Amino acid sequence: MEEKKGSPSITTDLRKHYVSVPEIIDTASGIIINGKRFRSLLFTTDIAIIMNNDADAVIAVYPFSPHPAIIQGITSVASMPVLAGVGGGITNGHRSANIALFAESHGCIGVVLNSPTPKETYYEVNRMVDIPIISTVVSEYTNIQEKLDAGADILNVSGAAQTAHIVREIRKKFPKVPIIATGGPTDESIKETIEAGANAITYTPPSNGKLFSELMKKYRGQEEIKYEERQDSQEK
């Protein structure tokens, strides 16, 4: 991809090993939230990765009941804006609304509700906070209009291999609704999702274990080189 003109890059010594999101995401139009444009959203709750990446924002959702301590932990270390999961499945109603208010008070720029969230919870959250409500969509059969009518501002499409198809179907009926979508593991799948109509892409980074394994492989190689250099020096 052609490098952007007029954008010099500076990376300090201790930040050289950050997680970089795929450059293809920059071709998305982005979603402007309160004056700031967001194209790439890192899908993680790993504190170490949250501190070391170049994404525009973090989308912090997880398969457990949302808890204020998790939101506080993430927002305390994140150097970029955070979209926080506030439930909607097992946790909903007043509790989701209260957690949403907690997220807003800790600087989150949006709250994410899970797919099975009842419309009554959307109403409660919408009455409680001023930040955008992001509604998760996992199927093309989801009643999108009901979610929008209940207060959803942005759709978050997570349909695995069907994501691009779901985005395309939503775009036919809702040409202007802001859409975040999972882009998949390759530039080609990300490109397809963007071309289908996604404005922003969520990117799942390698796990901390995989990143650490790659670093250990590098260190082992360095030790081998040092050993060979010592052997050569002793033979001379």
Tab-separated table of C-alpha atoms in Angstrom:
chain	number	residue	atom	x	y	z
A	1	MET	CA	0.000	0.000	0.000
A	2	GLU	CA	1.284	3.455	-0.858
A	3	GLU	CA	2.555	5.326	2.171
A	4	LYS	CA	0.524	8.343	3.164
A	5	LYS	CA	2.255	11.605	2.283
A	6	GLY	CA	2.911	14.159	4.969
A	7	SER	CA	2.635	11.662	7.839
A	8	PRO	CA	6.077	11.158	9.380
A	9	SER	CA	6.275	8.290	11.857
A	10	ILE	CA	8.137	8.259	15.166
A	11	THR	CA	8.410	5.152	17.338
A	12	THR	CA	10.346	5.286	20.597
A	13	ASP	CA	12.767	2.508	21.592
A	14	LEU	CA	10.457	0.907	24.146
A	15	ARG	CA	7.437	0.888	21.808
A	16	LYS	CA	8.959	-0.916	18.822
A	17	HIS	CA	7.147	-4.188	19.456
A	18	TYR	CA	3.593	-2.886	19.439
A	19	VAL	CA	0.666	-4.643	17.752
A	20	SER	CA	0.023	-3.013	14.390
A	21	VAL	CA	-3.399	-3.235	12.773
A	22	PRO	CA	-3.494	-4.090	9.038
A	23	GLU	CA	-2.963	-1.027	6.837
A	24	ILE	CA	-5.877	-2.043	4.596
A	25	ILE	CA	-8.205	-0.828	7.364
A	26	ASP	CA	-7.178	2.738	6.520
A	27	THR	CA	-9.241	2.441	3.327
A	28	ALA	CA	-12.459	2.343	5.377
A	29	SER	CA	-14.441	5.569	5.619
A	30	GLY	CA	-14.415	5.511	9.399
A	31	ILE	CA	-17.057	6.562	11.908
A	32	ILE	CA	-16.864	10.037	13.404
A	33	ILE	CA	-17.772	10.082	17.090
A	34	ASN	CA	-17.833	13.518	18.692
A	35	GLY	CA	-15.441	14.921	16.097
A	36	LYS	CA	-12.927	12.046	15.998
A	37	ARG	CA	-12.737	9.497	13.176
A	38	PHE	CA	-12.378	5.804	13.997
A	39	ARG	CA	-11.457	3.165	11.426
A	40	SER	CA	-9.653	0.449	13.390
A	41	LEU	CA	-10.855	-1.039	16.668
A	42	LEU	CA	-8.727	-3.564	18.529
A	43	PHE	CA	-10.793	-6.433	19.913
A	44	THR	CA	-9.110	-7.335	23.202
A	45	THR	CA	-9.222	-7.025	26.976
A	46	ASP	CA	-5.521	-7.864	27.410
A	47	ILE	CA	-4.015	-4.951	29.336
A	48	ALA	CA	-0.520	-5.444	27.896
A	49	ILE	CA	-1.808	-5.422	24.312
A	50	ILE	CA	-4.081	-2.456	25.023
A	51	MET	CA	-0.983	-0.510	26.106
A	52	ASN	CA	0.968	-1.454	22.983
A	53	ASN	CA	-0.943	-1.020	19.721
A	54	ASP	CA	-1.684	1.534	17.010
A	55	ALA	CA	-5.458	1.069	16.665
A	56	ASP	CA	-7.822	4.032	16.749
A	57	ALA	CA	-9.777	2.559	19.664
A	58	VAL	CA	-10.294	-0.557	21.765
A	59	ILE	CA	-13.535	-2.529	21.752
A	60	ALA	CA	-13.592	-4.317	25.093
A	61	VAL	CA	-16.246	-7.016	25.102
A	62	TYR	CA	-15.912	-10.435	26.691
A	63	PRO	CA	-17.970	-13.599	27.349
A	64	PHE	CA	-18.623	-12.842	31.022
A	65	SER	CA	-20.979	-10.605	32.917
A	66	PRO	CA	-19.625	-7.038	32.602
A	67	HIS	CA	-18.043	-5.607	35.725
A	68	PRO	CA	-17.022	-2.043	36.623
A	69	ALA	CA	-13.585	-3.240	37.786
A	70	ILE	CA	-12.806	-4.531	34.291
A	71	ILE	CA	-13.842	-1.245	32.701
A	72	GLN	CA	-11.797	0.691	35.249
A	73	GLY	CA	-8.741	-1.493	34.634
A	74	ILE	CA	-8.920	-1.074	30.861
A	75	THR	CA	-9.565	2.674	30.856
A	76	SER	CA	-6.759	3.242	33.358
A	77	VAL	CA	-4.113	1.952	30.918
A	78	ALA	CA	-5.604	2.614	27.470
A	79	SER	CA	-3.957	5.446	25.560
A	80	MET	CA	-6.801	5.441	23.036
A	81	PRO	CA	-10.610	5.615	23.380
A	82	VAL	CA	-12.522	2.602	24.631
A	83	LEU	CA	-15.854	1.084	23.607
A	84	ALA	CA	-16.980	-0.961	26.600
A	85	GLY	CA	-19.239	-3.984	26.719
A	86	VAL	CA	-22.077	-3.510	29.203
A	87	GLY	CA	-24.002	-6.757	28.762
A	88	GLY	CA	-27.404	-7.307	27.281
A	89	GLY	CA	-27.526	-11.099	27.453
A	90	ILE	CA	-27.295	-12.469	30.992
A	91	THR	CA	-26.833	-8.941	32.313
A	92	ASN	CA	-29.447	-6.422	31.222
A	93	GLY	CA	-31.958	-3.857	32.419
A	94	HIS	CA	-30.960	-1.587	35.301
A	95	ARG	CA	-27.573	-3.267	35.765
A	96	SER	CA	-26.544	-2.723	32.132
A	97	ALA	CA	-27.691	0.898	32.359
A	98	ASN	CA	-25.714	1.484	35.560
A	99	ILE	CA	-22.582	-0.127	34.110
A	100	ALA	CA	-23.027	2.020	30.993
A	101	LEU	CA	-23.088	5.148	33.163
A	102	PHE	CA	-19.960	3.918	34.956
A	103	ALA	CA	-18.263	3.393	31.573
A	104	GLU	CA	-19.172	6.894	30.455
A	105	SER	CA	-17.859	8.385	33.715
A	106	HIS	CA	-14.527	6.624	33.075
A	107	GLY	CA	-14.141	8.160	29.643
A	108	CYS	CA	-15.499	5.440	27.359
A	109	ILE	CA	-16.702	6.849	24.042
A	110	GLY	CA	-19.395	4.214	23.519
A	111	VAL	CA	-21.052	1.177	25.086
A	112	VAL	CA	-21.644	-2.168	23.399
A	113	LEU	CA	-24.754	-4.291	23.932
A	114	ASN	CA	-24.792	-7.992	23.066
A	115	SER	CA	-26.978	-9.558	20.408
A	116	PRO	CA	-29.824	-10.857	22.635
A	117	THR	CA	-30.336	-7.514	24.395
A	118	PRO	CA	-34.068	-6.801	24.822
A	119	LYS	CA	-35.310	-3.467	23.538
A	120	GLU	CA	-36.261	-2.429	27.073
A	121	THR	CA	-32.563	-2.464	28.002
A	122	TYR	CA	-31.776	-0.195	25.043
A	123	TYR	CA	-34.345	2.263	26.363
A	124	GLU	CA	-32.817	2.211	29.854
A	125	VAL	CA	-29.250	2.610	28.645
A	126	ASN	CA	-30.296	5.362	26.242
A	127	ARG	CA	-31.932	7.293	29.078
A	128	MET	CA	-28.845	6.880	31.251
A	129	VAL	CA	-25.930	7.866	28.992
A	130	ASP	CA	-25.041	10.421	26.352
A	131	ILE	CA	-22.405	8.327	24.535
A	132	PRO	CA	-23.345	6.172	21.496
A	133	ILE	CA	-24.896	2.745	21.949
A	134	ILE	CA	-23.358	0.042	19.753
A	135	SER	CA	-25.626	-2.902	18.985
A	136	THR	CA	-24.071	-6.277	18.179
A	137	VAL	CA	-25.524	-8.101	15.161
A	138	VAL	CA	-24.716	-11.771	14.593
A	139	SER	CA	-27.243	-12.768	11.930
A	140	GLU	CA	-28.847	-11.414	8.792
A	141	TYR	CA	-32.191	-12.276	10.400
A	142	THR	CA	-31.738	-9.747	13.223
A	143	ASN	CA	-34.471	-7.111	13.445
A	144	ILE	CA	-32.245	-4.088	12.755
A	145	GLN	CA	-35.074	-1.561	12.723
A	146	GLU	CA	-36.165	-2.588	16.208
A	147	LYS	CA	-32.633	-1.983	17.546
A	148	LEU	CA	-32.386	1.417	15.888
A	149	ASP	CA	-35.839	2.430	17.132
A	150	ALA	CA	-34.866	1.385	20.662
A	151	GLY	CA	-31.804	3.652	20.671
A	152	ALA	CA	-28.906	1.908	18.924
A	153	ASP	CA	-26.609	4.406	17.189
A	154	ILE	CA	-24.041	2.063	15.611
A	155	LEU	CA	-24.195	-1.578	14.509
A	156	ASN	CA	-21.401	-3.998	15.351
A	157	VAL	CA	-21.580	-6.946	12.945
A	158	SER	CA	-19.917	-10.142	14.115
A	159	GLY	CA	-21.024	-12.965	11.876
A	160	ALA	CA	-17.826	-15.000	11.460
A	161	ALA	CA	-17.503	-16.100	7.825
A	162	GLN	CA	-20.878	-14.506	7.030
A	163	THR	CA	-19.905	-11.027	8.232
A	164	ALA	CA	-19.408	-9.431	4.813
A	165	HIS	CA	-22.708	-10.925	3.613
A	166	ILE	CA	-24.565	-9.601	6.668
A	167	VAL	CA	-23.047	-6.140	6.209
A	168	ARG	CA	-24.059	-6.149	2.553
A	169	GLU	CA	-27.648	-7.083	3.419
A	170	ILE	CA	-27.871	-4.375	6.087
A	171	ARG	CA	-26.539	-1.759	3.649
A	172	LYS	CA	-29.331	-2.510	1.198
A	173	LYS	CA	-31.970	-1.473	3.744
A	174	PHE	CA	-29.987	0.995	5.866
A	175	PRO	CA	-27.552	2.870	3.590
A	176	LYS	CA	-26.567	5.469	6.189
A	177	VAL	CA	-26.364	3.534	9.463
A	178	PRO	CA	-22.800	3.415	10.901
A	179	ILE	CA	-21.411	-0.124	10.781
A	180	ILE	CA	-18.469	-1.670	12.628
A	181	ALA	CA	-17.633	-5.208	11.522
A	182	THR	CA	-15.117	-7.954	12.134
A	183	GLY	CA	-12.695	-8.048	9.240
A	184	GLY	CA	-11.328	-11.547	9.503
A	185	PRO	CA	-7.688	-12.680	9.430
A	186	THR	CA	-6.511	-11.500	5.999
A	187	ASP	CA	-6.258	-8.303	3.965
A	188	GLU	CA	-8.615	-9.875	1.442
A	189	SER	CA	-11.333	-10.577	4.009
A	190	ILE	CA	-10.955	-7.095	5.494
A	191	LYS	CA	-11.206	-5.547	2.033
A	192	GLU	CA	-14.335	-7.569	1.274
A	193	THR	CA	-15.962	-6.412	4.506
A	194	ILE	CA	-15.145	-2.769	3.794
A	195	GLU	CA	-16.426	-3.034	0.234
A	196	ALA	CA	-19.623	-4.630	1.590
A	197	GLY	CA	-20.275	-1.424	3.496
A	198	ALA	CA	-18.459	-1.522	6.844
A	199	ASN	CA	-17.262	1.899	8.017
A	200	ALA	CA	-14.863	0.560	10.642
A	201	ILE	CA	-13.164	-2.767	11.304
A	202	THR	CA	-12.547	-4.692	14.498
A	203	TYR	CA	-9.211	-6.496	14.466
A	204	THR	CA	-8.386	-9.417	16.744
A	205	PRO	CA	-4.664	-9.272	17.601
A	206	PRO	CA	-2.443	-12.318	18.130
A	207	SER	CA	-2.669	-13.663	21.671
A	208	ASN	CA	-0.132	-12.631	24.273
A	209	GLY	CA	1.149	-16.212	24.233
A	210	LYS	CA	1.760	-16.158	20.473
A	211	LEU	CA	3.495	-12.777	20.623
A	212	PHE	CA	5.689	-13.979	23.476
A	213	SER	CA	6.517	-17.192	21.604
A	214	GLU	CA	7.699	-15.174	18.597
A	215	LEU	CA	9.844	-12.991	20.859
A	216	MET	CA	11.411	-16.043	22.523
A	217	LYS	CA	12.213	-17.467	19.085
A	218	LYS	CA	14.025	-14.232	18.254
A	219	TYR	CA	15.942	-14.325	21.530
A	220	ARG	CA	16.994	-17.943	20.965
A	221	GLY	CA	18.320	-16.965	17.541
A	222	GLN	CA	20.321	-14.141	19.085
A	223	GLU	CA	21.835	-16.512	21.658
A	224	GLU	CA	22.835	-18.919	18.898
A	225	ILE	CA	24.577	-16.134	16.989
A	226	LYS	CA	26.448	-15.045	20.133
A	227	TYR	CA	27.542	-18.630	20.745
A	228	GLU	CA	28.867	-19.008	17.204
A	229	GLU	CA	30.733	-15.699	17.501
A	230	ARG	CA	32.382	-16.881	20.737
A	231	GLN	CA	33.365	-20.158	19.102
A	232	ASP	CA	34.913	-18.326	16.142
A	233	SER	CA	36.794	-16.002	18.476
A	234	GLN	CA	38.236	-18.921	20.458
A	235	GLU	CA	39.407	-20.714	17.321
A	236	LYS	CA	41.379	-17.693	16.068
